[in-house]
Every structure is written in structure tokens, then in C-alpha cells.
Amino acid sequence: MFYNATMTKYEPLDPAEAKRIEKEAVERYLAEKGEGKPKLPPGVLSHIKSIFPFKLFPDELIVKTETITLISRYGPGMQQTRTIHFDDVAQVEADCGPFFGHIHVFPKLRTEAPMLIERLSRKDTLEAENLIEEIIESHHKQHASTY
């Protein structure tokens, strides 16, 4: 038996309860320190940037609940913004090397050029591809044709 300073008996914790208490304590600590994952604005699921030294003006890929936005930067104050709705996306491809990768987003209309963001970290590339594929699948299931 274990006793605390006032000589009252400690109650044993089951492993699930101990994990829950530990998780809450870590979350409280990170909230106080202001550390942890950066907070994204409401409606934004993912915000990914190209790696800076390899691209002087980093591109950005923003995945929202209904759309994908690609911001391509060409110079100071020069950028092109393309937005595509998930219903208009045919497929997503991610190519990865040992350290870096890039993502292609192909629209259903083959007359449009695919969206391409290069020089992403391998982790960001794979996470973005999985997120976009899951959203596309859920949109296709919701809007499936009955023909």
C-alpha cells in the first residue's frame, strides 16, 4: 500500500486512466507554454509551404474543407493563385524522394493544367496527399451518381 503525506491511502489507477491524465497534463503544459502545433484558421485543414533555401519564393498549398488553393510565387509581390473545388479534382499524385517531394493535383477537365507544388518535405508531401485523397473520396461518395 502507498500512503501520501496525510497518511491516506492512494487508489491505484488503471492504465487507461493514467494515459488520459498524462495526456491532459501534457496538453495543459503545451497550452501554457504556447508550444505545440500551430493553430490554423477555421476551415483550413492543412497549410504547406515549399522549403525556403531551395525555392527563393516558397509556394503554398492550402487545403480547406471545400477547396484546394495553390499560391505560386514568382518574385517579390508577384504571385499566381489557383483554387479548385474538391468536386473538380480527378486525382492527386505525390512523388517522393528520400528527403523531398512534390504534389500534382489533376482537375477533371483535361484542358486545365495540373496544379504542381515542388520542393516539399517528404512528411508534408505524404500527409497532404493522404488528406486530399480522403476528402476527394468522401466528396465522391456524397455526390455519387445513381446511373
Tab-separated table of N, CA and C in Angstrom:
chain	number	residue	atom	x	y	z
A	1	MET	N	0.838	-1.181	0.000
A	1	MET	CA	0.000	0.000	0.000
A	1	MET	C	0.883	1.245	0.000
A	2	PHE	N	0.395	2.255	-0.684
A	2	PHE	CA	1.086	3.536	-0.723
A	2	PHE	C	0.250	4.554	0.019
A	3	TYR	N	0.926	5.434	0.764
A	3	TYR	CA	0.247	6.476	1.512
A	3	TYR	C	0.864	7.819	1.151
A	4	ASN	N	0.043	8.879	1.192
A	4	ASN	CA	0.582	10.215	0.949
A	4	ASN	C	0.975	10.850	2.278
A	5	ALA	N	1.277	12.149	2.249
A	5	ALA	CA	1.799	12.821	3.443
A	5	ALA	C	0.785	12.846	4.586
A	6	THR	N	-0.506	12.831	4.312
A	6	THR	CA	-1.511	12.862	5.376
A	6	THR	C	-1.935	11.464	5.785
A	7	MET	N	-1.192	10.465	5.334
A	7	MET	CA	-1.410	9.072	5.693
A	7	MET	C	-2.765	8.544	5.225
A	8	THR	N	-3.221	9.048	4.057
A	8	THR	CA	-4.414	8.457	3.459
A	8	THR	C	-3.960	7.555	2.318
A	9	LYS	N	-4.739	6.554	2.056
A	9	LYS	CA	-4.359	5.545	1.087
A	9	LYS	C	-4.549	6.064	-0.338
A	10	TYR	N	-3.569	5.793	-1.216
A	10	TYR	CA	-3.681	6.097	-2.635
A	10	TYR	C	-4.498	5.013	-3.306
A	11	GLU	N	-5.333	5.420	-4.227
A	11	GLU	CA	-6.103	4.473	-5.014
A	11	GLU	C	-5.303	4.139	-6.271
A	12	PRO	N	-5.161	2.874	-6.634
A	12	PRO	CA	-4.420	2.532	-7.851
A	12	PRO	C	-5.217	2.942	-9.098
A	13	LEU	N	-4.491	3.343	-10.145
A	13	LEU	CA	-5.112	3.744	-11.411
A	13	LEU	C	-4.968	2.636	-12.433
A	14	ASP	N	-5.995	2.481	-13.245
A	14	ASP	CA	-5.851	1.536	-14.345
A	14	ASP	C	-5.055	2.238	-15.462
A	15	PRO	N	-4.432	1.486	-16.368
A	15	PRO	CA	-3.566	2.088	-17.393
A	15	PRO	C	-4.275	3.112	-18.289
A	16	ALA	N	-5.526	2.886	-18.630
A	16	ALA	CA	-6.249	3.826	-19.487
A	16	ALA	C	-6.440	5.167	-18.784
A	17	GLU	N	-6.765	5.120	-17.502
A	17	GLU	CA	-6.945	6.342	-16.712
A	17	GLU	C	-5.622	7.087	-16.572
A	18	ALA	N	-4.536	6.371	-16.372
A	18	ALA	CA	-3.218	7.003	-16.246
A	18	ALA	C	-2.828	7.697	-17.559
A	19	LYS	N	-3.091	7.046	-18.704
A	19	LYS	CA	-2.786	7.652	-20.012
A	19	LYS	C	-3.594	8.926	-20.222
A	20	ARG	N	-4.879	8.883	-19.844
A	20	ARG	CA	-5.741	10.053	-20.010
A	20	ARG	C	-5.236	11.227	-19.178
A	21	ILE	N	-4.872	10.961	-17.930
A	21	ILE	CA	-4.366	12.018	-17.044
A	21	ILE	C	-3.053	12.586	-17.586
A	22	GLU	N	-2.184	11.699	-18.073
A	22	GLU	CA	-0.908	12.152	-18.637
A	22	GLU	C	-1.143	13.033	-19.870
A	23	LYS	N	-2.049	12.622	-20.744
A	23	LYS	CA	-2.337	13.389	-21.953
A	23	LYS	C	-2.890	14.770	-21.604
A	24	GLU	N	-3.806	14.841	-20.639
A	24	GLU	CA	-4.360	16.126	-20.215
A	24	GLU	C	-3.274	17.027	-19.640
A	25	ALA	N	-2.352	16.458	-18.866
A	25	ALA	CA	-1.271	17.253	-18.279
A	25	ALA	C	-0.338	17.808	-19.356
A	26	VAL	N	-0.015	16.995	-20.346
A	26	VAL	CA	0.851	17.457	-21.440
A	26	VAL	C	0.154	18.557	-22.234
A	27	GLU	N	-1.134	18.393	-22.524
A	27	GLU	CA	-1.872	19.419	-23.256
A	27	GLU	C	-1.932	20.721	-22.473
A	28	ARG	N	-2.164	20.649	-21.160
A	28	ARG	CA	-2.174	21.862	-20.333
A	28	ARG	C	-0.811	22.556	-20.352
A	29	TYR	N	0.254	21.761	-20.250
A	29	TYR	CA	1.613	22.314	-20.253
A	29	TYR	C	1.908	23.016	-21.579
A	30	LEU	N	1.568	22.368	-22.704
A	30	LEU	CA	1.824	22.973	-24.009
A	30	LEU	C	0.976	24.218	-24.229
A	31	ALA	N	-0.242	24.225	-23.709
A	31	ALA	CA	-1.101	25.401	-23.834
A	31	ALA	C	-0.521	26.574	-23.050
A	32	GLU	N	0.026	26.307	-21.870
A	32	GLU	CA	0.635	27.369	-21.065
A	32	GLU	C	1.894	27.915	-21.713
A	33	LYS	N	2.701	27.033	-22.287
A	33	LYS	CA	3.959	27.446	-22.907
A	33	LYS	C	3.743	28.055	-24.288
A	34	GLY	N	2.573	27.840	-24.880
A	34	GLY	CA	2.309	28.352	-26.214
A	34	GLY	C	3.002	27.547	-27.290
A	35	GLU	N	3.381	26.311	-26.979
A	35	GLU	CA	4.064	25.468	-27.944
A	35	GLU	C	3.088	24.452	-28.509
A	36	GLY	N	3.593	23.606	-29.364
A	36	GLY	CA	2.768	22.573	-29.972
A	36	GLY	C	2.505	22.905	-31.419
A	37	LYS	N	1.497	22.288	-31.986
A	37	LYS	CA	1.171	22.535	-33.385
A	37	LYS	C	0.642	23.958	-33.543
A	38	PRO	N	1.027	24.631	-34.637
A	38	PRO	CA	0.485	25.966	-34.862
A	38	PRO	C	-1.009	25.881	-35.148
A	39	LYS	N	-1.733	26.852	-34.666
A	39	LYS	CA	-3.181	26.880	-34.862
A	39	LYS	C	-3.499	27.374	-36.261
A	40	LEU	N	-4.376	26.658	-36.952
A	40	LEU	CA	-4.810	27.042	-38.283
A	40	LEU	C	-6.126	27.797	-38.179
A	41	PRO	N	-6.390	28.718	-39.112
A	41	PRO	CA	-7.672	29.424	-39.097
A	41	PRO	C	-8.834	28.440	-39.270
A	42	PRO	N	-10.038	28.807	-38.863
A	42	PRO	CA	-11.182	27.915	-39.031
A	42	PRO	C	-11.419	27.598	-40.505
A	43	GLY	N	-11.687	26.339	-40.803
A	43	GLY	CA	-11.945	25.913	-42.171
A	43	GLY	C	-10.700	25.469	-42.923
A	44	VAL	N	-9.512	25.754	-42.396
A	44	VAL	CA	-8.266	25.348	-43.049
A	44	VAL	C	-7.809	24.037	-42.415
A	45	LEU	N	-7.671	22.994	-43.238
A	45	LEU	CA	-7.259	21.685	-42.742
A	45	LEU	C	-5.744	21.512	-42.767
A	46	SER	N	-5.089	22.132	-43.758
A	46	SER	CA	-3.640	21.993	-43.891
A	46	SER	C	-3.084	23.201	-44.633
A	47	HIS	N	-1.897	23.638	-44.219
A	47	HIS	CA	-1.208	24.750	-44.876
A	47	HIS	C	0.259	24.341	-45.001
A	48	ILE	N	0.710	24.136	-46.250
A	48	ILE	CA	2.051	23.610	-46.501
A	48	ILE	C	2.815	24.594	-47.369
A	49	LYS	N	4.095	24.793	-47.043
A	49	LYS	CA	4.956	25.682	-47.831
A	49	LYS	C	6.144	24.902	-48.374
A	50	SER	N	6.648	25.355	-49.526
A	50	SER	CA	7.887	24.796	-50.074
A	50	SER	C	9.033	25.149	-49.137
A	51	ILE	N	10.104	24.387	-49.235
A	51	ILE	CA	11.253	24.622	-48.358
A	51	ILE	C	12.053	25.796	-48.904
A	52	PHE	N	12.345	26.776	-48.043
A	52	PHE	CA	12.890	28.070	-48.460
A	52	PHE	C	14.226	28.039	-49.193
A	53	PRO	N	15.274	27.452	-48.686
A	53	PRO	CA	16.542	27.652	-49.392
A	53	PRO	C	16.544	27.102	-50.819
A	54	PHE	N	15.697	26.114	-51.084
A	54	PHE	CA	15.662	25.518	-52.415
A	54	PHE	C	14.739	26.276	-53.350
A	55	LYS	N	13.894	27.081	-52.809
A	55	LYS	CA	12.981	27.898	-53.610
A	55	LYS	C	12.994	29.284	-52.977
A	56	LEU	N	13.499	30.283	-53.706
A	56	LEU	CA	13.671	31.617	-53.143
A	56	LEU	C	12.353	32.219	-52.687
A	57	PHE	N	11.288	32.002	-53.469
A	57	PHE	CA	9.956	32.483	-53.112
A	57	PHE	C	9.056	31.265	-52.946
A	58	PRO	N	8.895	30.769	-51.711
A	58	PRO	CA	8.189	29.494	-51.486
A	58	PRO	C	6.721	29.526	-51.900
A	59	ASP	N	6.294	28.447	-52.560
A	59	ASP	CA	4.893	28.260	-52.916
A	59	ASP	C	4.138	27.746	-51.695
A	60	GLU	N	2.813	27.899	-51.722
A	60	GLU	CA	1.977	27.438	-50.610
A	60	GLU	C	0.822	26.605	-51.154
A	61	LEU	N	0.483	25.573	-50.414
A	61	LEU	CA	-0.686	24.746	-50.710
A	61	LEU	C	-1.587	24.814	-49.489
A	62	ILE	N	-2.811	25.305	-49.686
A	62	ILE	CA	-3.763	25.447	-48.589
A	62	ILE	C	-4.947	24.540	-48.874
A	63	VAL	N	-5.194	23.592	-47.971
A	63	VAL	CA	-6.324	22.672	-48.109
A	63	VAL	C	-7.399	23.114	-47.132
A	64	LYS	N	-8.541	23.513	-47.698
A	64	LYS	CA	-9.685	23.918	-46.881
A	64	LYS	C	-10.730	22.818	-46.934
A	65	THR	N	-11.833	23.006	-46.260
A	65	THR	CA	-12.852	21.962	-46.199
A	65	THR	C	-13.492	21.700	-47.556
A	66	GLU	N	-13.550	22.689	-48.448
A	66	GLU	CA	-14.198	22.516	-49.746
A	66	GLU	C	-13.267	22.728	-50.929
A	67	THR	N	-12.102	23.371	-50.722
A	67	THR	CA	-11.254	23.740	-51.853
A	67	THR	C	-9.772	23.477	-51.565
A	68	ILE	N	-9.002	23.473	-52.656
A	68	ILE	CA	-7.540	23.431	-52.582
A	68	ILE	C	-7.045	24.707	-53.250
A	69	THR	N	-6.158	25.438	-52.592
A	69	THR	CA	-5.612	26.668	-53.145
A	69	THR	C	-4.106	26.524	-53.264
A	70	LEU	N	-3.585	26.850	-54.442
A	70	LEU	CA	-2.142	26.849	-54.682
A	70	LEU	C	-1.712	28.275	-54.958
A	71	ILE	N	-0.779	28.772	-54.163
A	71	ILE	CA	-0.221	30.102	-54.357
A	71	ILE	C	1.202	29.917	-54.865
A	72	SER	N	1.433	30.282	-56.130
A	72	SER	CA	2.763	30.180	-56.740
A	72	SER	C	3.390	31.564	-56.732
A	73	ARG	N	4.536	31.692	-56.106
A	73	ARG	CA	5.224	32.975	-56.029
A	73	ARG	C	6.361	33.003	-57.042
A	74	TYR	N	6.453	34.128	-57.782
A	74	TYR	CA	7.478	34.264	-58.816
A	74	TYR	C	8.522	35.309	-58.460
A	75	GLY	N	8.204	36.190	-57.557
A	75	GLY	CA	9.120	37.246	-57.156
A	75	GLY	C	8.465	38.068	-56.058
A	76	PRO	N	9.131	39.123	-55.610
A	76	PRO	CA	8.531	39.951	-54.560
A	76	PRO	C	7.247	40.610	-55.070
A	77	GLY	N	6.155	40.316	-54.435
A	77	GLY	CA	4.870	40.890	-54.807
A	77	GLY	C	4.234	40.266	-56.041
A	78	MET	N	4.848	39.237	-56.619
A	78	MET	CA	4.284	38.578	-57.807
A	78	MET	C	3.863	37.163	-57.425
A	79	GLN	N	2.594	36.869	-57.650
A	79	GLN	CA	2.093	35.534	-57.330
A	79	GLN	C	0.908	35.195	-58.205
A	80	GLN	N	0.677	33.895	-58.352
A	80	GLN	CA	-0.492	33.398	-59.055
A	80	GLN	C	-1.232	32.499	-58.080
A	81	THR	N	-2.533	32.718	-57.938
A	81	THR	CA	-3.354	31.932	-57.032
A	81	THR	C	-4.352	31.127	-57.844
A	82	ARG	N	-4.366	29.810	-57.626
A	82	ARG	CA	-5.320	28.919	-58.289
A	82	ARG	C	-6.101	28.175	-57.222
A	83	THR	N	-7.410	28.144	-57.390
A	83	THR	CA	-8.284	27.442	-56.446
A	83	THR	C	-9.111	26.438	-57.226
A	84	ILE	N	-9.253	25.252	-56.659
A	84	ILE	CA	-10.060	24.210	-57.290
A	84	ILE	C	-10.920	23.548	-56.204
A	85	HIS	N	-12.170	23.303	-56.550
A	85	HIS	CA	-13.105	22.648	-55.631
A	85	HIS	C	-12.855	21.143	-55.662
A	86	PHE	N	-13.101	20.470	-54.563
A	86	PHE	CA	-12.848	19.028	-54.499
A	86	PHE	C	-13.686	18.231	-55.498
A	87	ASP	N	-14.867	18.740	-55.872
A	87	ASP	CA	-15.681	18.044	-56.863
A	87	ASP	C	-15.033	18.060	-58.240
A	88	ASP	N	-14.123	19.005	-58.479
A	88	ASP	CA	-13.473	19.147	-59.781
A	88	ASP	C	-12.108	18.473	-59.843
A	89	VAL	N	-11.713	17.762	-58.794
A	89	VAL	CA	-10.405	17.101	-58.762
A	89	VAL	C	-10.562	15.661	-59.233
A	90	ALA	N	-9.758	15.275	-60.233
A	90	ALA	CA	-9.796	13.904	-60.735
A	90	ALA	C	-8.899	12.997	-59.906
A	91	GLN	N	-7.663	13.433	-59.651
A	91	GLN	CA	-6.745	12.609	-58.870
A	91	GLN	C	-5.622	13.463	-58.305
A	92	VAL	N	-4.926	12.877	-57.348
A	92	VAL	CA	-3.782	13.512	-56.709
A	92	VAL	C	-2.618	12.535	-56.756
A	93	GLU	N	-1.449	13.034	-57.119
A	93	GLU	CA	-0.247	12.207	-57.135
A	93	GLU	C	0.824	12.890	-56.304
A	94	ALA	N	1.551	12.101	-55.555
A	94	ALA	CA	2.679	12.613	-54.786
A	94	ALA	C	3.903	11.784	-55.143
A	95	ASP	N	4.970	12.457	-55.513
A	95	ASP	CA	6.236	11.790	-55.800
A	95	ASP	C	7.217	12.195	-54.717
A	96	CYS	N	7.856	11.191	-54.112
A	96	CYS	CA	8.771	11.461	-53.004
A	96	CYS	C	10.125	10.842	-53.254
A	97	GLY	N	11.136	11.564	-52.855
A	97	GLY	CA	12.488	11.044	-52.801
A	97	GLY	C	12.818	10.784	-51.346
A	98	PRO	N	14.088	10.645	-51.015
A	98	PRO	CA	14.441	10.379	-49.622
A	98	PRO	C	14.193	11.567	-48.691
A	99	PHE	N	14.233	12.799	-49.232
A	99	PHE	CA	14.072	13.978	-48.379
A	99	PHE	C	12.938	14.895	-48.816
A	100	PHE	N	12.730	15.022	-50.131
A	100	PHE	CA	11.779	15.991	-50.654
A	100	PHE	C	10.747	15.303	-51.536
A	101	GLY	N	9.703	16.053	-51.866
A	101	GLY	CA	8.676	15.522	-52.745
A	101	GLY	C	7.908	16.638	-53.409
A	102	HIS	N	6.981	16.264	-54.281
A	102	HIS	CA	6.087	17.235	-54.894
A	102	HIS	C	4.726	16.592	-55.121
A	103	ILE	N	3.721	17.462	-55.262
A	103	ILE	CA	2.337	17.009	-55.399
A	103	ILE	C	1.751	17.554	-56.697
A	104	HIS	N	1.064	16.681	-57.444
A	104	HIS	CA	0.286	17.058	-58.621
A	104	HIS	C	-1.185	16.899	-58.268
A	105	VAL	N	-1.988	17.913	-58.554
A	105	VAL	CA	-3.441	17.825	-58.403
A	105	VAL	C	-4.017	17.976	-59.799
A	106	PHE	N	-4.643	16.907	-60.307
A	106	PHE	CA	-5.173	16.896	-61.663
A	106	PHE	C	-6.666	17.216	-61.645
A	107	PRO	N	-7.084	18.258	-62.380
A	107	PRO	CA	-8.523	18.558	-62.464
A	107	PRO	C	-9.227	17.597	-63.414
A	108	LYS	N	-10.556	17.510	-63.295
A	108	LYS	CA	-11.334	16.636	-64.176
A	108	LYS	C	-11.297	17.122	-65.617
A	109	LEU	N	-11.300	18.430	-65.813
A	109	LEU	CA	-11.190	18.986	-67.160
A	109	LEU	C	-9.734	18.898	-67.583
A	110	ARG	N	-9.469	18.089	-68.583
A	110	ARG	CA	-8.082	17.880	-69.016
A	110	ARG	C	-7.514	19.067	-69.784
A	111	THR	N	-8.349	20.081	-70.060
A	111	THR	CA	-7.837	21.267	-70.739
A	111	THR	C	-7.096	22.184	-69.770
A	112	GLU	N	-7.346	22.028	-68.483
A	112	GLU	CA	-6.657	22.829	-67.470
A	112	GLU	C	-5.333	22.164	-67.112
A	113	ALA	N	-4.357	22.990	-66.796
A	113	ALA	CA	-3.056	22.471	-66.378
A	113	ALA	C	-3.164	21.950	-64.943
A	114	PRO	N	-2.459	20.864	-64.620
A	114	PRO	CA	-2.496	20.368	-63.241
A	114	PRO	C	-1.796	21.338	-62.292
A	115	MET	N	-2.225	21.328	-61.055
A	115	MET	CA	-1.580	22.141	-60.027
A	115	MET	C	-0.355	21.381	-59.532
A	116	LEU	N	0.775	22.061	-59.432
A	116	LEU	CA	2.018	21.419	-59.029
A	116	LEU	C	2.692	22.264	-57.966
A	117	ILE	N	3.050	21.636	-56.862
A	117	ILE	CA	3.863	22.298	-55.846
A	117	ILE	C	5.071	21.409	-55.590
A	118	GLU	N	6.256	22.001	-55.727
A	118	GLU	CA	7.506	21.256	-55.632
A	118	GLU	C	8.270	21.634	-54.375
A	119	ARG	N	9.274	20.802	-54.094
A	119	ARG	CA	10.229	21.011	-53.003
A	119	ARG	C	9.545	21.109	-51.639
A	120	LEU	N	8.676	20.133	-51.384
A	120	LEU	CA	8.058	19.988	-50.069
A	120	LEU	C	8.864	18.964	-49.287
A	121	SER	N	8.738	18.989	-47.977
A	121	SER	CA	9.370	17.932	-47.201
A	121	SER	C	8.613	16.633	-47.472
A	122	ARG	N	9.295	15.527	-47.319
A	122	ARG	CA	8.686	14.217	-47.585
A	122	ARG	C	7.451	14.004	-46.709
A	123	LYS	N	7.552	14.361	-45.435
A	123	LYS	CA	6.446	14.183	-44.494
A	123	LYS	C	5.232	15.009	-44.911
A	124	ASP	N	5.450	16.291	-45.244
A	124	ASP	CA	4.341	17.151	-45.669
A	124	ASP	C	3.697	16.637	-46.953
A	125	THR	N	4.520	16.137	-47.872
A	125	THR	CA	4.003	15.621	-49.140
A	125	THR	C	3.052	14.458	-48.908
A	126	LEU	N	3.479	13.496	-48.110
A	126	LEU	CA	2.649	12.310	-47.873
A	126	LEU	C	1.399	12.648	-47.069
A	127	GLU	N	1.524	13.536	-46.087
A	127	GLU	CA	0.357	13.930	-45.297
A	127	GLU	C	-0.674	14.654	-46.161
A	128	ALA	N	-0.214	15.568	-47.016
A	128	ALA	CA	-1.131	16.315	-47.871
A	128	ALA	C	-1.819	15.392	-48.870
A	129	GLU	N	-1.069	14.462	-49.455
A	129	GLU	CA	-1.676	13.536	-50.408
A	129	GLU	C	-2.763	12.699	-49.739
A	130	ASN	N	-2.466	12.156	-48.560
A	130	ASN	CA	-3.465	11.336	-47.856
A	130	ASN	C	-4.701	12.153	-47.496
A	131	LEU	N	-4.506	13.383	-47.020
A	131	LEU	CA	-5.627	14.243	-46.654
A	131	LEU	C	-6.496	14.550	-47.863
A	132	ILE	N	-5.875	14.949	-48.970
A	132	ILE	CA	-6.636	15.303	-50.167
A	132	ILE	C	-7.361	14.089	-50.725
A	133	GLU	N	-6.706	12.924	-50.754
A	133	GLU	CA	-7.374	11.713	-51.255
A	133	GLU	C	-8.579	11.337	-50.405
A	134	GLU	N	-8.455	11.442	-49.083
A	134	GLU	CA	-9.586	11.130	-48.204
A	134	GLU	C	-10.757	12.070	-48.467
A	135	ILE	N	-10.466	13.357	-48.632
A	135	ILE	CA	-11.538	14.323	-48.866
A	135	ILE	C	-12.188	14.070	-50.223
A	136	ILE	N	-11.378	13.787	-51.245
A	136	ILE	CA	-11.933	13.504	-52.580
A	136	ILE	C	-12.840	12.282	-52.526
A	137	GLU	N	-12.407	11.227	-51.859
A	137	GLU	CA	-13.233	10.026	-51.748
A	137	GLU	C	-14.549	10.314	-51.038
A	138	SER	N	-14.511	11.089	-49.960
A	138	SER	CA	-15.745	11.394	-49.242
A	138	SER	C	-16.666	12.264	-50.095
A	139	HIS	N	-16.109	13.200	-50.880
A	139	HIS	CA	-16.931	14.026	-51.768
A	139	HIS	C	-17.555	13.182	-52.869
A	140	HIS	N	-16.784	12.237	-53.425
A	140	HIS	CA	-17.336	11.385	-54.476
A	140	HIS	C	-18.422	10.465	-53.935
A	141	LYS	N	-18.282	10.008	-52.694
A	141	LYS	CA	-19.317	9.168	-52.098
A	141	LYS	C	-20.596	9.961	-51.854
A	142	GLN	N	-20.440	11.225	-51.408
A	142	GLN	CA	-21.608	12.060	-51.134
A	142	GLN	C	-22.348	12.429	-52.414
A	143	HIS	N	-21.606	12.655	-53.480
A	143	HIS	CA	-22.199	13.127	-54.721
A	143	HIS	C	-22.197	12.041	-55.797
A	144	ALA	N	-22.256	10.794	-55.379
A	144	ALA	CA	-22.194	9.684	-56.332
A	144	ALA	C	-23.456	9.654	-57.201
A	145	SER	N	-23.241	9.325	-58.446
A	145	SER	CA	-24.350	9.201	-59.383
A	145	SER	C	-25.018	7.844	-59.207
A	146	THR	N	-26.314	7.782	-59.454
A	146	THR	CA	-27.036	6.518	-59.324
A	146	THR	C	-27.316	5.878	-60.682
A	147	TYR	N	-26.675	6.365	-61.735
A	147	TYR	CA	-26.892	5.823	-63.076
A	147	TYR	C	-26.253	4.493	-63.237
